[in-house]
CSV table of C-alpha atoms and ligand atoms in Angstrom, one decimal:
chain,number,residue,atom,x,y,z
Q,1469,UNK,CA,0.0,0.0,0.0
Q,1470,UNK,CA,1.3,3.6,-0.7
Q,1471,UNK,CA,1.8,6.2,2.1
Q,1472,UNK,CA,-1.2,8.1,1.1
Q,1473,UNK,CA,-3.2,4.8,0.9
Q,1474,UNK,CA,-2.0,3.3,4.4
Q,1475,UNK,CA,-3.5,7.1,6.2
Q,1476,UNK,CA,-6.3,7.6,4.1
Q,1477,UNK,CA,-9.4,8.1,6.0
Q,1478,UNK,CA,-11.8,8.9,2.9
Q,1479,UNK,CA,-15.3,9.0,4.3
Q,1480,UNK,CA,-14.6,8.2,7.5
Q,1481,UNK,CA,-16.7,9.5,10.1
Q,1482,UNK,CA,-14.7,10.6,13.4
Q,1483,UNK,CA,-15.8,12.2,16.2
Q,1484,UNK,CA,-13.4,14.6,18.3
Q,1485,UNK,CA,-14.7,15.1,22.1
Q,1486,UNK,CA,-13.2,18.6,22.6
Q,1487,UNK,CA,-13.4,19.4,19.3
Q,1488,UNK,CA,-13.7,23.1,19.5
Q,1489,UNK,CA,-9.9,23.1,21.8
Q,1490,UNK,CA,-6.6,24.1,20.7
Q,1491,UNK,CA,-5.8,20.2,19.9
Q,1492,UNK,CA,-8.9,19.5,18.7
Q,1493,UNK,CA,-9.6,21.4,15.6
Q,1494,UNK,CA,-5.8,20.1,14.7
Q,1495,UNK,CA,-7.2,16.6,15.4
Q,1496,UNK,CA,-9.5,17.7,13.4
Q,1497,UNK,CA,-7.8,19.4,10.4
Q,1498,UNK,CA,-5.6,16.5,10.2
Q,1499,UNK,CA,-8.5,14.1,9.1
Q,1500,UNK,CA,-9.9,16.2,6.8
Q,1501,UNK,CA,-6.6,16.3,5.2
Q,1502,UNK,CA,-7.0,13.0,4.9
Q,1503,UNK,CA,-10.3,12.6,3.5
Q,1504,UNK,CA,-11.9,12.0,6.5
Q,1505,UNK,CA,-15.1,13.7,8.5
Q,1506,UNK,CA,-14.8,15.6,11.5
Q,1507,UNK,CA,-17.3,15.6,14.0
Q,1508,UNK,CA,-16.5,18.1,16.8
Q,1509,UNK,CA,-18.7,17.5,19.4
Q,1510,UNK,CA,-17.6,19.9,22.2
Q,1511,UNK,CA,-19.2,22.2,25.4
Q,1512,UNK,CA,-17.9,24.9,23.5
Q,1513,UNK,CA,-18.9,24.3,20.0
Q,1514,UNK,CA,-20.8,28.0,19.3
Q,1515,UNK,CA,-17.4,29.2,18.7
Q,1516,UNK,CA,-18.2,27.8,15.3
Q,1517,UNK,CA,-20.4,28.9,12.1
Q,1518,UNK,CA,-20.7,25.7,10.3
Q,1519,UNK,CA,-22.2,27.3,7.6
Q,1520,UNK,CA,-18.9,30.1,6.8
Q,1521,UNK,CA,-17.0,28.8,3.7
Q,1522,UNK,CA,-13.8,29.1,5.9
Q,1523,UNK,CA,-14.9,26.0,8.2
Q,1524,UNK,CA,-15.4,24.2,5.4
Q,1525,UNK,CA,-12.3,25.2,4.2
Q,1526,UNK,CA,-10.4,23.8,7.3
Q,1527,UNK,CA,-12.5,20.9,8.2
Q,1528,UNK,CA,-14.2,19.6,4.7
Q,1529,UNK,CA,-17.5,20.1,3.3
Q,1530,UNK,CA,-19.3,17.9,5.5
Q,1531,UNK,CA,-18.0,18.3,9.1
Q,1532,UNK,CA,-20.4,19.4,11.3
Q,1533,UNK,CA,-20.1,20.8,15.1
Q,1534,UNK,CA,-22.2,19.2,17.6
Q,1535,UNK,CA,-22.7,20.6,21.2
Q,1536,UNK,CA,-22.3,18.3,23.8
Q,1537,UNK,CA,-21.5,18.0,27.5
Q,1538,UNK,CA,-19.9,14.5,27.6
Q,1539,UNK,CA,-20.3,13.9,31.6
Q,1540,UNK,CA,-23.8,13.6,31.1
Q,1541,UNK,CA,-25.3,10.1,29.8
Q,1542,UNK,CA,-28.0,11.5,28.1
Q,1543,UNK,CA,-26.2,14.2,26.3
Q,1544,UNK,CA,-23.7,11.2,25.6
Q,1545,UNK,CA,-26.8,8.8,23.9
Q,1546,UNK,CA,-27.8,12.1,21.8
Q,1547,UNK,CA,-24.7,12.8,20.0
Q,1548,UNK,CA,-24.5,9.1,19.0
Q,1549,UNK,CA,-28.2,10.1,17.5
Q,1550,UNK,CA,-26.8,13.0,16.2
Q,1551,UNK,CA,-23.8,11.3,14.4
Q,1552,UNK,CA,-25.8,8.3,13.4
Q,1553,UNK,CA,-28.9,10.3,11.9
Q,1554,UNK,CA,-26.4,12.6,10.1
Q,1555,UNK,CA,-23.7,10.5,8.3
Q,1556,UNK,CA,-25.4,6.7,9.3
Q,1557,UNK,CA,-22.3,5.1,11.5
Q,1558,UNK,CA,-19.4,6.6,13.3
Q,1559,UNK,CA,-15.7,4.9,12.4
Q,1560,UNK,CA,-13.6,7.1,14.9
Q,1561,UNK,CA,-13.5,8.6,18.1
Q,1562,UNK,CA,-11.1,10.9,19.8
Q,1563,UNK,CA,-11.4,11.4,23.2
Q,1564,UNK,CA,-9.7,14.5,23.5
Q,1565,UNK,CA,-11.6,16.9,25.8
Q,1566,UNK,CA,-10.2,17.9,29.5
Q,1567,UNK,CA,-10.4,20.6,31.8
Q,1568,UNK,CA,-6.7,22.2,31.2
Q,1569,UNK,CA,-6.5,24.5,34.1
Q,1570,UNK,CA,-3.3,26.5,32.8
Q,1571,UNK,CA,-1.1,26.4,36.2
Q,1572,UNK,CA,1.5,28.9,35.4
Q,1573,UNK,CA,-0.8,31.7,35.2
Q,1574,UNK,CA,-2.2,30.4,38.6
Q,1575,UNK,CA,-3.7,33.5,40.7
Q,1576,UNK,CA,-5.2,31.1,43.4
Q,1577,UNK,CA,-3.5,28.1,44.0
Q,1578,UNK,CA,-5.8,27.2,46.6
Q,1579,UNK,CA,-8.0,25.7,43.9
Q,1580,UNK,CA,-4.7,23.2,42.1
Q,1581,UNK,CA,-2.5,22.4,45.1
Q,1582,UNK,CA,-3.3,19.2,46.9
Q,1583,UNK,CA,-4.0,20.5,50.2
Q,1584,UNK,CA,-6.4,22.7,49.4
Q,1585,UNK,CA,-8.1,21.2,45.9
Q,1586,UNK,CA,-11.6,21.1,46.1
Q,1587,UNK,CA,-13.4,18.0,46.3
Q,1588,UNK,CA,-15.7,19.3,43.4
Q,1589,UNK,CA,-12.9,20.2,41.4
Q,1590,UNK,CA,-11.8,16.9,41.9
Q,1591,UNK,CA,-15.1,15.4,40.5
Q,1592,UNK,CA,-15.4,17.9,37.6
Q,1593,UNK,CA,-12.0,17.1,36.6
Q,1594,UNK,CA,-12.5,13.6,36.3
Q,1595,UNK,CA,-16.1,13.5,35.4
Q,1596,UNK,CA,-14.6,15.5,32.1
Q,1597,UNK,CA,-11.5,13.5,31.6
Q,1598,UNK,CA,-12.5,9.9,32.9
Q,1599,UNK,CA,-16.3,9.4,33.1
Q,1600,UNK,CA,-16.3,11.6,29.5
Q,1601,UNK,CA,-14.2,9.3,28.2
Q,1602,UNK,CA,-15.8,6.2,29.6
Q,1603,UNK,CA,-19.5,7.1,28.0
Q,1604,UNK,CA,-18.3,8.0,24.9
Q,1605,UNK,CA,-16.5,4.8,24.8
Q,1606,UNK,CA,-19.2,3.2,25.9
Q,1607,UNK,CA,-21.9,4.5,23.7
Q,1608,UNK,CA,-20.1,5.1,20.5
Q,1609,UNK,CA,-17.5,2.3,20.9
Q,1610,UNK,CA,-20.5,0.4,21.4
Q,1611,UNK,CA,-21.9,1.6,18.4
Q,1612,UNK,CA,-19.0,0.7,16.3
Q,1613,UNK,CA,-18.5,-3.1,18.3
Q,1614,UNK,CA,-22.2,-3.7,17.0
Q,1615,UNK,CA,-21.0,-2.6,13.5
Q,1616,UNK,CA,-17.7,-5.3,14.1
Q,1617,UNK,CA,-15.6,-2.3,13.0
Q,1618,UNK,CA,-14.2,0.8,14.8
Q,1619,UNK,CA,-11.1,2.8,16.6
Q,1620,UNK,CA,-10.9,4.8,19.4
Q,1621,UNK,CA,-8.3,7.1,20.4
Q,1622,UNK,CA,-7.7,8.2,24.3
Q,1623,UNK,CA,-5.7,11.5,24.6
Q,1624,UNK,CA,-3.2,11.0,27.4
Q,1625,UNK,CA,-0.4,12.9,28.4
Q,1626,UNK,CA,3.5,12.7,28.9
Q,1627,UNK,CA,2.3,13.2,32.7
Q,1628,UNK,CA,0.5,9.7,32.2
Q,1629,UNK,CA,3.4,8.2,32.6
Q,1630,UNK,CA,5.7,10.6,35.1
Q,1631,UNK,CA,5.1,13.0,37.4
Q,1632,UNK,CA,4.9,16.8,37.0
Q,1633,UNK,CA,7.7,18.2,37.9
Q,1634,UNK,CA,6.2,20.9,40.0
Q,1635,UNK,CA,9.5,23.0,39.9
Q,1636,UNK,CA,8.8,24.4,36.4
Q,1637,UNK,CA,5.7,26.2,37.6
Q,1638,UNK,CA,7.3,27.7,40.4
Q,1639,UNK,CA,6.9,32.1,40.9
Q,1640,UNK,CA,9.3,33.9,42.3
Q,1641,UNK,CA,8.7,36.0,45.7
Q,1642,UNK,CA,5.7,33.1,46.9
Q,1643,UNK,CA,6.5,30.7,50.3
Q,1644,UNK,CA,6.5,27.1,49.1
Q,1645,UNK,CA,3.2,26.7,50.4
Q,1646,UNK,CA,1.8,29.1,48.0
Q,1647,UNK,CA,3.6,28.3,44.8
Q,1648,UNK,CA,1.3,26.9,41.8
Q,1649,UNK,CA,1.1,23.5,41.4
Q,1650,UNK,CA,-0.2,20.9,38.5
Q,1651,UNK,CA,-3.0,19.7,40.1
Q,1652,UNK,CA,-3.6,16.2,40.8
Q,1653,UNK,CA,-6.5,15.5,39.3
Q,1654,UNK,CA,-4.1,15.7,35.8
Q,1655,UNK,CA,-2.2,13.4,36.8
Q,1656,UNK,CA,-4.8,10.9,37.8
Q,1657,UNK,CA,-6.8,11.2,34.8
Q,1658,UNK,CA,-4.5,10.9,32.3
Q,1659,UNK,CA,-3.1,7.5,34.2
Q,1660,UNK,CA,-7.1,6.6,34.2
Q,1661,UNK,CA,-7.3,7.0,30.8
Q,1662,UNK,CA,-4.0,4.2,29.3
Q,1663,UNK,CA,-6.3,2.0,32.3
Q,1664,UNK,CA,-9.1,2.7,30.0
Q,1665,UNK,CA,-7.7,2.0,27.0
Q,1666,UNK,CA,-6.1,-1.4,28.0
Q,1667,UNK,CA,-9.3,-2.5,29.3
Q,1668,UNK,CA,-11.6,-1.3,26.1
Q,1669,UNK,CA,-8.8,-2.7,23.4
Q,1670,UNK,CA,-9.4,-6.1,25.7
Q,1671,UNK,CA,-12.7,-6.0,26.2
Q,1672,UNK,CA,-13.6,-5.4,22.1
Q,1673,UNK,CA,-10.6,-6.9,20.6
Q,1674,UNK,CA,-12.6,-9.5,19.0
Q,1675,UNK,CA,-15.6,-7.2,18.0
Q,1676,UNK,CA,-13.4,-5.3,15.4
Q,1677,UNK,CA,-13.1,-1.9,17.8
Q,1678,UNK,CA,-8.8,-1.0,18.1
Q,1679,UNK,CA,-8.2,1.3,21.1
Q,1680,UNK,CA,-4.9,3.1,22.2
Q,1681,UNK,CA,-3.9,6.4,23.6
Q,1682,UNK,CA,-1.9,9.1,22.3
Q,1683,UNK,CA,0.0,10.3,25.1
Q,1684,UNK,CA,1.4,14.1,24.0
Q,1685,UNK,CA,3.8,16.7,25.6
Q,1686,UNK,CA,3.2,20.0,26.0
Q,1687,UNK,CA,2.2,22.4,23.2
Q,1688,UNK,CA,4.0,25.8,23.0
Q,1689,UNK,CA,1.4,28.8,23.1
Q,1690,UNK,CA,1.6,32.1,25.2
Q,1691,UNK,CA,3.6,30.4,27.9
Q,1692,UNK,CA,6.1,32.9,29.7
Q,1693,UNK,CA,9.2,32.3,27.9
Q,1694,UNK,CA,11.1,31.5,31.6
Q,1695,UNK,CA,8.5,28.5,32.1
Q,1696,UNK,CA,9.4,27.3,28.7
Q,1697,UNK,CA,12.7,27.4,29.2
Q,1698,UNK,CA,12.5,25.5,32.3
Q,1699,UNK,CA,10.7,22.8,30.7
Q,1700,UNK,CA,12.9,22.6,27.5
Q,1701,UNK,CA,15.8,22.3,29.8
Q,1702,UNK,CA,13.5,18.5,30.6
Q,1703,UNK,CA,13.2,17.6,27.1
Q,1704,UNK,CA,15.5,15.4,25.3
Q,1705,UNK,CA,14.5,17.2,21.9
Q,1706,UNK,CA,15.3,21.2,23.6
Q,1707,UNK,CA,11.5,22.4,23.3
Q,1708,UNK,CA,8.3,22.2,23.7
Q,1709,UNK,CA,6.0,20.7,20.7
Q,1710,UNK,CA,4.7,23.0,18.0
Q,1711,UNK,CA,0.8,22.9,17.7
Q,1712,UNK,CA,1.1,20.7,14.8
Q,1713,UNK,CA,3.3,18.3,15.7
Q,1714,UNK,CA,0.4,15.7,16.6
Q,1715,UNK,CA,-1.0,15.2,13.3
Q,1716,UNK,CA,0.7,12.4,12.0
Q,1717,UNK,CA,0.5,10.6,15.3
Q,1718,UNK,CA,-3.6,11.3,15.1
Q,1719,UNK,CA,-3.4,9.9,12.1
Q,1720,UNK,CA,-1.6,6.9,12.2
Q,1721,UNK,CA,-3.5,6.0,14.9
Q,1722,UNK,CA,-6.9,6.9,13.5
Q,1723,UNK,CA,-6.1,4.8,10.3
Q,1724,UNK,CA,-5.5,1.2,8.9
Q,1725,UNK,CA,-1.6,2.6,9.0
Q,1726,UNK,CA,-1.6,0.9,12.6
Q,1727,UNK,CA,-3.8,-2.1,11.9
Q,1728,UNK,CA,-1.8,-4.5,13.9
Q,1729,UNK,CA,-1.9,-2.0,16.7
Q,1730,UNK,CA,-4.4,-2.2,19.9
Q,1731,UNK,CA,-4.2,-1.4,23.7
Q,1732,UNK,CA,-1.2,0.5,23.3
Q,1733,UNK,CA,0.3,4.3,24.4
Q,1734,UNK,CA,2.1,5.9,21.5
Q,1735,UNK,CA,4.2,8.7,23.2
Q,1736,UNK,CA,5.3,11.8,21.5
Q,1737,UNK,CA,6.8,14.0,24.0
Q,1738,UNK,CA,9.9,15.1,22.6
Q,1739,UNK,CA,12.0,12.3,24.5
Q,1740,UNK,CA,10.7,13.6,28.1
Q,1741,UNK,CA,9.7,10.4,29.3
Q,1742,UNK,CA,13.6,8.7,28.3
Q,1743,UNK,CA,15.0,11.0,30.6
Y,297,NAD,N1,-2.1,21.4,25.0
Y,297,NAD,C1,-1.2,20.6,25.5
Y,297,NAD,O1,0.0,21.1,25.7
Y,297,NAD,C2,-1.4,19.2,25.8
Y,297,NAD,C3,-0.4,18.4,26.2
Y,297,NAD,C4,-0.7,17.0,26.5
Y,297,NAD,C5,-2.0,16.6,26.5
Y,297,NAD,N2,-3.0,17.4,26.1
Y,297,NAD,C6,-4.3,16.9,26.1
Y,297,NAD,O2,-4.9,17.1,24.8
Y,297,NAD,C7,-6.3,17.3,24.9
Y,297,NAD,C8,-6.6,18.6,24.2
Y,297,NAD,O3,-5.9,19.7,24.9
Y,297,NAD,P1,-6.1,21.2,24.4
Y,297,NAD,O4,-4.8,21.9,24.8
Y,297,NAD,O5,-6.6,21.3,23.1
Y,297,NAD,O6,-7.2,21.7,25.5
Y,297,NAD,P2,-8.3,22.8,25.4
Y,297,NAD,O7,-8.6,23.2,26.7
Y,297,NAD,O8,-7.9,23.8,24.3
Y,297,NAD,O9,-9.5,21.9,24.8
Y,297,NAD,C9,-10.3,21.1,25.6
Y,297,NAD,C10,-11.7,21.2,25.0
Y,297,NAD,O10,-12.6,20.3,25.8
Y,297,NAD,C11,-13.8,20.9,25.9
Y,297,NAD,N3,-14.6,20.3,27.0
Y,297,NAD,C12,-14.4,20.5,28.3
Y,297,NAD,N4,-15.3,20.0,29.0
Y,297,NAD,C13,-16.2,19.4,28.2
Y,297,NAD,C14,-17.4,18.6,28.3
Y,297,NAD,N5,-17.9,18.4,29.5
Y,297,NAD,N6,-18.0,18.2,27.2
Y,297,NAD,C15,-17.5,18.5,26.0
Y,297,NAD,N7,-16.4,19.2,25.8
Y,297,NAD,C16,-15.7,19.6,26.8
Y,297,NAD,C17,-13.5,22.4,26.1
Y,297,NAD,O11,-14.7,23.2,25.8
Y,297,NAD,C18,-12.3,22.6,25.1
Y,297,NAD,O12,-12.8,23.0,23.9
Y,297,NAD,C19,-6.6,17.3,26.4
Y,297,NAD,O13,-7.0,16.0,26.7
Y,297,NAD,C20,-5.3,17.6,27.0
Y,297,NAD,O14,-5.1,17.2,28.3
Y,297,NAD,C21,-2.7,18.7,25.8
């Protein structure tokens, strides 16, 4: 098979939880590329006119934008309706969405450092990141497992696998009980989520449905340039990834380019995790 052939996702249907995110509409561009059909079903998803030539330009003539809040079950069942009504099966889905509270810009710290974390940030960080990703599973995987045919892909993170190093986010001028902190709740979500995928690429082997997780590092936006710097300094590669560096990853794991490949973390984190 040629390159093109091996990553082709013509008519494809694949839905992006988080669509409407920074990742996500890259997830999402990258499937168009390859003749695939986005679905970005996301809490956010009026950031998007569906009907301006420029989203089709970026995301193919038939992607849509569904809204959705993927903690709740019912919300969960309609955007399977949604997807199935619209296009008539689902191939792909991406579960991408997370809360990303954005540390280094911490103002209250109360709210990420594990003393202090609130128990209902707790729950609404893991009903996004875990129980989102377990009813979408559930309900579209199950979806594709009737159909014998599917893939879904869990985004992780390099902190899946390590632990943040907390000294990256530190601020000058605070005591050490008040410096910002990664919260927790990251950490155990993304560790949930290879669980998750282990257990699903198990449990549906034999129905047709693949499963792994993309496990990313971080993504250079508008990060002071002293936090990047500290973090560079814990990357093998010297940086942190540009916003496009995930494509091809998305893609070979969306596509029949990793056929023989189920239950398993692809990691692309710039060498982090060797060190
Ligand atoms: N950006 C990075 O540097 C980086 C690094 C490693 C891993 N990741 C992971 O990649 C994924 C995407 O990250 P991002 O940077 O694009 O984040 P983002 O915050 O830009 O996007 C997340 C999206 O999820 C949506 N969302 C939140 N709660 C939802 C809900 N209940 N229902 C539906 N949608 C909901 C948000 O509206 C948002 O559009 C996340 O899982 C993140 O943890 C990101």
């Amino acid at each position: 098979m040629r390159p093109d052939q091996l990553f082709d996702l013509t008519g494809r249907v694949v839905v992006i939880t988080g669509g409407a995110g920074l990742l996500g509409q890259r997830h999402a561009e990258a499937v168009a590329g390859a003749g695939g059909i986005p679905v970005l079903a996301d809490a956010r998803a009026d950031t998007f006119m569906t009907e301006d030539p420029r989203f089709k330009d970026r995301f193919g003539p038939q992607a849509t934008v569904i809204p959705t809040d993927i903690t709740d079950p019912l919300r969960v069942d309609a955007l399977l309706e949604a997807v199935v009504d619209r296009y008539g099966r689902i191939d792909v889905l991406i579960n991408n969405a997370a809360n990303n509270p954005k540390v280094e810009a911490a103002s209250d710290v109360r709210s990420s450092r594990l003393e202090t974390l609130p128990v209902e940030q707790w729950h609404a960080d893991l009903a996004v990141g875990l129980t989102g990703a377990f009813l979408c599973s559930r309900v579209l995987g199950g979806e594709m497992a009737r159909r014998g045919k599917g893939v879904i892909v869990n985004v992780a993170s390099d902190l899946a696998l390590i632990g943040p190093d907390q000294r990256i986010y530190r601020e000058p001028g605070r005591l050490d009980a008040q410096q910002p902190v990664k919260p927790v709740t990251y950490s155990v979500v993304k560790a949930g989520l290879l669980g998750l995928t282990r257990y699903l690429a198990t449990y549906w082997a034999e129905a047709g449905v693949r499963v792994n997780a993309i496990s990313p590092g971080g993504v250079r936006t508008d990060q002071p340039d002293e936090f990047v710097q500290r973090l560079s300094n814990l990357i093998p590669l010297g940086r942190m990834a540009r916003v496009d560096e995930y494509e091809g990853a998305i893609l070979f794991l969306c596509s029949d380019a990793s056929s023989y490949m189920t239950g398993a973390n692809l990691v692309v984190d710039g060498g982090r995790t060797a060190w």
